[in-house]
Short mmCIF file of C-alpha atoms in Angstrom, two decimals:
data_model
loop_
_atom_site.label_atom_id
_atom_site.label_comp_id
_atom_site.label_asym_id
_atom_site.label_seq_id
_atom_site.Cartn_x
_atom_site.Cartn_y
_atom_site.Cartn_z
CA MET Y 1 75.04 79.32 92.16
CA SER Y 2 75.20 75.64 93.15
CA ASP Y 3 76.60 74.55 96.49
CA PRO Y 4 80.39 74.22 95.99
CA LYS Y 5 80.80 72.15 99.19
CA PHE Y 6 83.89 73.97 100.39
CA LYS Y 7 85.37 72.86 103.70
CA ARG Y 8 88.25 75.24 104.42
CA ILE Y 9 88.09 78.81 103.17
CA LEU Y 10 90.12 81.97 103.45
CA LEU Y 11 88.03 85.11 103.91
CA LYS Y 12 89.67 88.27 102.58
CA LEU Y 13 88.17 91.52 103.86
CA SER Y 14 89.13 95.06 102.97
CA GLY Y 15 89.98 97.28 105.91
CA GLU Y 16 87.17 99.63 104.87
CA VAL Y 17 84.65 96.93 105.86
CA LEU Y 18 85.41 97.78 109.51
CA MET Y 19 84.70 101.50 109.11
CA GLY Y 20 81.52 103.07 110.45
CA GLU Y 21 79.35 105.96 109.40
CA GLY Y 22 80.93 108.34 111.90
CA GLY Y 23 84.36 108.20 110.32
CA LEU Y 24 85.84 105.77 112.84
CA ALA Y 25 88.67 103.75 111.29
CA ILE Y 26 87.53 100.74 113.32
CA ASP Y 27 83.88 100.90 114.34
CA PRO Y 28 83.20 98.41 117.19
CA ALA Y 29 79.58 97.86 116.12
CA VAL Y 30 80.51 97.20 112.49
CA THR Y 31 83.40 94.95 113.54
CA ALA Y 32 81.03 93.00 115.79
CA ARG Y 33 78.64 92.46 112.87
CA VAL Y 34 81.48 91.17 110.68
CA ALA Y 35 82.56 88.89 113.52
CA GLY Y 36 79.02 87.55 113.66
CA GLU Y 37 79.20 86.66 109.97
CA ILE Y 38 82.43 84.75 110.58
CA ALA Y 39 81.00 83.03 113.66
CA ASP Y 40 77.93 81.88 111.69
CA ALA Y 41 80.14 80.33 109.01
CA ARG Y 42 82.26 78.57 111.61
CA ALA Y 43 79.14 77.28 113.38
CA ALA Y 44 78.03 75.79 110.05
CA GLY Y 45 81.13 73.60 110.09
CA TYR Y 46 83.58 75.52 107.93
CA GLU Y 47 87.25 76.00 108.78
CA LEU Y 48 88.10 79.68 108.42
CA CYS Y 49 91.22 81.73 107.89
CA VAL Y 50 90.84 85.51 107.69
CA VAL Y 51 92.95 88.26 106.12
CA VAL Y 52 91.97 91.89 106.70
CA GLY Y 53 93.48 94.76 104.73
CA GLY Y 54 94.64 97.99 106.34
CA GLY Y 55 93.14 100.64 104.06
CA ASN Y 56 90.84 102.01 106.77
CA ILE Y 57 93.95 103.08 108.72
CA PHE Y 58 96.79 103.50 106.24
CA ARG Y 59 97.37 102.83 102.55
CA GLY Y 60 101.01 102.24 101.70
CA LEU Y 61 100.65 102.88 97.97
CA SER Y 62 98.80 106.16 98.49
CA ALA Y 63 101.32 107.31 101.07
CA ALA Y 64 104.20 106.43 98.73
CA ALA Y 65 102.61 108.59 96.05
CA LYS Y 66 102.66 111.50 98.49
CA GLY Y 67 106.36 111.23 99.26
CA ILE Y 68 106.93 108.45 101.81
CA GLU Y 69 109.44 105.88 100.58
CA ARG Y 70 107.48 102.92 99.16
CA ALA Y 71 109.05 100.21 101.34
CA THR Y 72 108.51 102.26 104.50
CA ALA Y 73 104.93 103.06 103.51
CA ASP Y 74 104.23 99.38 102.88
CA TYR Y 75 105.60 98.39 106.28
CA MET Y 76 103.33 101.00 107.87
CA GLY Y 77 100.41 99.48 105.98
CA MET Y 78 101.33 96.03 107.29
CA LEU Y 79 101.18 97.33 110.84
CA ALA Y 80 97.70 98.68 110.12
CA THR Y 81 96.59 95.16 109.18
CA VAL Y 82 97.81 93.90 112.56
CA MET Y 83 95.60 96.48 114.30
CA ASN Y 84 92.61 95.32 112.25
CA ALA Y 85 93.39 91.67 112.96
CA LEU Y 86 93.42 92.34 116.70
CA ALA Y 87 90.11 94.21 116.43
CA VAL Y 88 88.48 91.27 114.63
CA GLN Y 89 90.00 88.82 117.12
CA ASN Y 90 88.57 90.82 120.02
CA ALA Y 91 85.12 90.93 118.42
CA LEU Y 92 85.16 87.19 117.75
CA GLU Y 93 86.27 86.26 121.24
CA GLN Y 94 83.59 88.46 122.77
CA ILE Y 95 81.03 86.14 121.17
CA GLY Y 96 82.83 82.98 122.20
CA VAL Y 97 84.84 82.16 119.08
CA ASP Y 98 88.35 80.93 119.77
CA THR Y 99 90.89 82.69 117.53
CA ARG Y 100 94.58 83.12 116.90
CA VAL Y 101 96.33 86.01 115.15
CA GLN Y 102 99.50 85.17 113.25
CA SER Y 103 101.68 87.94 111.87
CA ALA Y 104 104.20 87.74 109.03
CA ILE Y 105 106.17 90.37 110.97
CA PRO Y 106 107.15 88.82 114.34
CA MET Y 107 105.78 90.71 117.35
CA GLN Y 108 105.61 88.16 120.14
CA SER Y 109 104.03 90.45 122.71
CA VAL Y 110 101.00 90.96 120.47
CA CYS Y 111 100.41 87.77 118.48
CA GLU Y 112 101.96 84.59 117.16
CA PRO Y 113 104.46 84.57 114.29
CA PHE Y 114 103.20 82.92 111.13
CA ILE Y 115 104.00 79.21 111.31
CA ARG Y 116 102.11 77.18 108.74
CA ARG Y 117 101.91 73.91 110.67
CA ARG Y 118 100.79 75.71 113.81
CA ALA Y 119 98.10 77.51 111.83
CA GLU Y 120 96.91 74.18 110.42
CA ARG Y 121 96.68 72.78 113.92
CA HIS Y 122 94.60 75.76 115.06
CA LEU Y 123 92.17 75.15 112.21
CA GLU Y 124 91.93 71.46 113.08
CA LYS Y 125 90.99 72.48 116.62
CA GLY Y 126 88.17 74.69 115.32
CA ARG Y 127 89.87 78.03 115.84
CA VAL Y 128 89.60 80.95 113.42
CA VAL Y 129 93.09 81.97 112.30
CA ILE Y 130 93.60 85.62 111.34
CA PHE Y 131 96.69 86.31 109.25
CA ALA Y 132 98.20 89.79 109.58
CA ALA Y 133 101.02 91.84 108.03
CA GLY Y 134 100.57 90.54 104.50
CA VAL Y 135 103.53 88.48 103.30
CA GLY Y 136 105.91 90.38 105.58
CA SER Y 137 107.65 92.16 102.70
CA PRO Y 138 106.98 95.47 100.93
CA PHE Y 139 105.69 95.75 97.36
CA PHE Y 140 103.01 93.08 97.93
CA THR Y 141 99.34 93.79 98.62
CA THR Y 142 97.14 92.08 101.18
CA ASP Y 143 95.38 90.48 98.19
CA SER Y 144 98.65 88.72 97.38
CA GLY Y 145 99.06 87.85 101.04
CA ALA Y 146 95.57 86.34 101.10
CA ALA Y 147 96.23 84.27 97.97
CA LEU Y 148 99.54 83.06 99.37
CA ARG Y 149 98.01 82.04 102.71
CA ALA Y 150 95.11 80.33 100.94
CA ALA Y 151 97.61 78.24 98.97
CA GLU Y 152 99.76 77.47 102.01
CA MET Y 153 96.75 76.42 104.09
CA LYS Y 154 95.33 74.30 101.25
CA CYS Y 155 92.08 76.25 101.28
CA ASP Y 156 89.27 75.09 99.01
CA ALA Y 157 88.40 78.67 98.06
CA LEU Y 158 89.24 82.30 98.69
CA PHE Y 159 86.16 84.35 99.58
CA LYS Y 160 86.54 88.09 99.00
CA GLY Y 161 84.04 90.18 100.94
CA THR Y 162 83.46 93.55 99.26
CA SER Y 163 80.79 96.25 99.00
CA VAL Y 164 79.41 94.81 95.72
CA ASP Y 165 77.72 91.49 95.06
CA GLY Y 166 80.18 90.10 92.54
CA VAL Y 167 82.36 90.84 89.53
CA TYR Y 168 81.01 93.18 86.83
CA ASP Y 169 82.21 94.05 83.35
CA ALA Y 170 82.34 97.70 84.49
CA ASP Y 171 82.11 99.59 87.78
CA PRO Y 172 78.42 99.17 88.78
CA LYS Y 173 78.61 102.32 90.89
CA LYS Y 174 79.49 104.35 87.80
CA VAL Y 175 77.87 102.35 84.99
CA PRO Y 176 74.22 101.46 85.70
CA THR Y 177 74.14 98.98 82.80
CA ALA Y 178 77.14 96.99 84.05
CA LYS Y 179 76.55 93.24 83.90
CA ARG Y 180 77.46 90.84 86.70
CA PHE Y 181 79.22 87.57 85.94
CA GLU Y 182 77.97 84.36 87.57
CA THR Y 183 81.32 82.78 86.82
CA VAL Y 184 84.37 84.20 85.07
CA ALA Y 185 87.74 82.70 84.12
CA TYR Y 186 91.01 83.79 85.73
CA SER Y 187 92.28 84.61 82.23
CA THR Y 188 89.33 86.91 81.56
CA VAL Y 189 89.86 88.77 84.83
CA LEU Y 190 93.52 89.31 83.95
CA ALA Y 191 92.95 90.18 80.28
CA GLN Y 192 90.14 92.65 80.99
CA ASP Y 193 91.68 94.00 84.22
CA LEU Y 194 88.40 93.50 86.09
CA LYS Y 195 89.84 94.71 89.42
CA VAL Y 196 88.85 91.64 91.43
CA MET Y 197 92.27 91.44 93.09
CA ASP Y 198 95.72 92.44 91.93
CA ALA Y 199 97.20 90.43 89.07
CA SER Y 200 99.73 88.53 91.17
CA ALA Y 201 96.98 87.33 93.52
CA ILE Y 202 94.81 86.18 90.60
CA ALA Y 203 97.76 84.36 89.05
CA LEU Y 204 98.63 82.65 92.33
CA CYS Y 205 95.04 81.44 92.77
CA ARG Y 206 94.97 80.27 89.15
CA ASP Y 207 98.24 78.35 89.48
CA ASN Y 208 96.96 76.61 92.62
CA ASN Y 209 93.39 76.13 91.30
CA ILE Y 210 91.82 78.10 94.15
CA PRO Y 211 88.41 79.54 93.20
CA ILE Y 212 87.79 83.17 94.20
CA VAL Y 213 84.25 83.88 95.38
CA VAL Y 214 83.37 87.59 95.33
CA PHE Y 215 80.34 88.64 97.39
CA ASN Y 216 78.90 91.53 99.40
CA ILE Y 217 80.01 91.21 103.04
CA ARG Y 218 77.97 94.27 104.03
CA GLU Y 219 74.70 92.38 103.56
CA HIS Y 220 73.73 90.69 106.82
CA GLY Y 221 74.01 86.91 106.72
CA ASN Y 222 75.48 86.88 103.24
CA LEU Y 223 78.67 84.93 103.98
CA ALA Y 224 76.74 81.95 105.35
CA ALA Y 225 74.22 82.22 102.50
CA VAL Y 226 76.94 82.19 99.83
CA LEU Y 227 78.63 79.25 101.52
CA ARG Y 228 75.31 77.38 101.33
CA GLY Y 229 75.10 78.23 97.64
CA GLU Y 230 72.12 80.55 98.15
CA GLY Y 231 73.60 84.05 98.09
CA VAL Y 232 74.56 86.24 95.16
CA SER Y 233 78.22 86.07 94.17
CA THR Y 234 80.67 85.61 91.32
CA VAL Y 235 83.07 82.69 91.15
CA VAL Y 236 86.43 83.24 89.48
CA GLN Y 237 87.76 79.87 88.38
CA ALA Y 238 89.47 77.95 85.59
CA GLN Y 239 87.75 78.24 82.25
CA GLY Y 240 85.19 75.52 81.59
CA GLU Y 241 84.61 74.53 85.25
#
């Protein structure tokens, strides 16, 4: 993959990335390692926004399937993302990285409300901005929240850190012969339901021409490597680019 020369990126992490081997929903050692990845990227000169899911603590859709009203379950999931955002903020600040958490659900005693111009100013000052609580409304995933924030903040790309090293034509954990794409079109992801992000997030990135870079965040140093154009990843972009 050639160096895309991105300047401002949004890093989307699943909540499960923060989980440890011992079953802890938020493992301090794992969270510190993820914070180190973010700090390395910032030190390399990139402006970073971060969105962390809440699946390590609570999954709204799963809870709704078990009987909790969907809107209520989604609000509970949003609160889980705030907890994860604070954990990442704490880990970053312990290694000297200045951060701000902004929540789509106002909670002034805990973090800032989401204000786009204020977030832009934080980025200009070299701070890492962590967006929490999705879009602030039920029935939207944190993927959609990440795509929305990436568009609002005029990010050059959305980086999705997962447990696999890109986008495959089948689940590589179940199909050993699955093939990884170097690049793939938004339309192909939607037509083949490749499970990169939910359809509304893909469409939002497509409509705003925001490339989605899928890579393995669990591999040490991989975020900085992919940003340099050296790591293994898949780029989801407009066809022909």
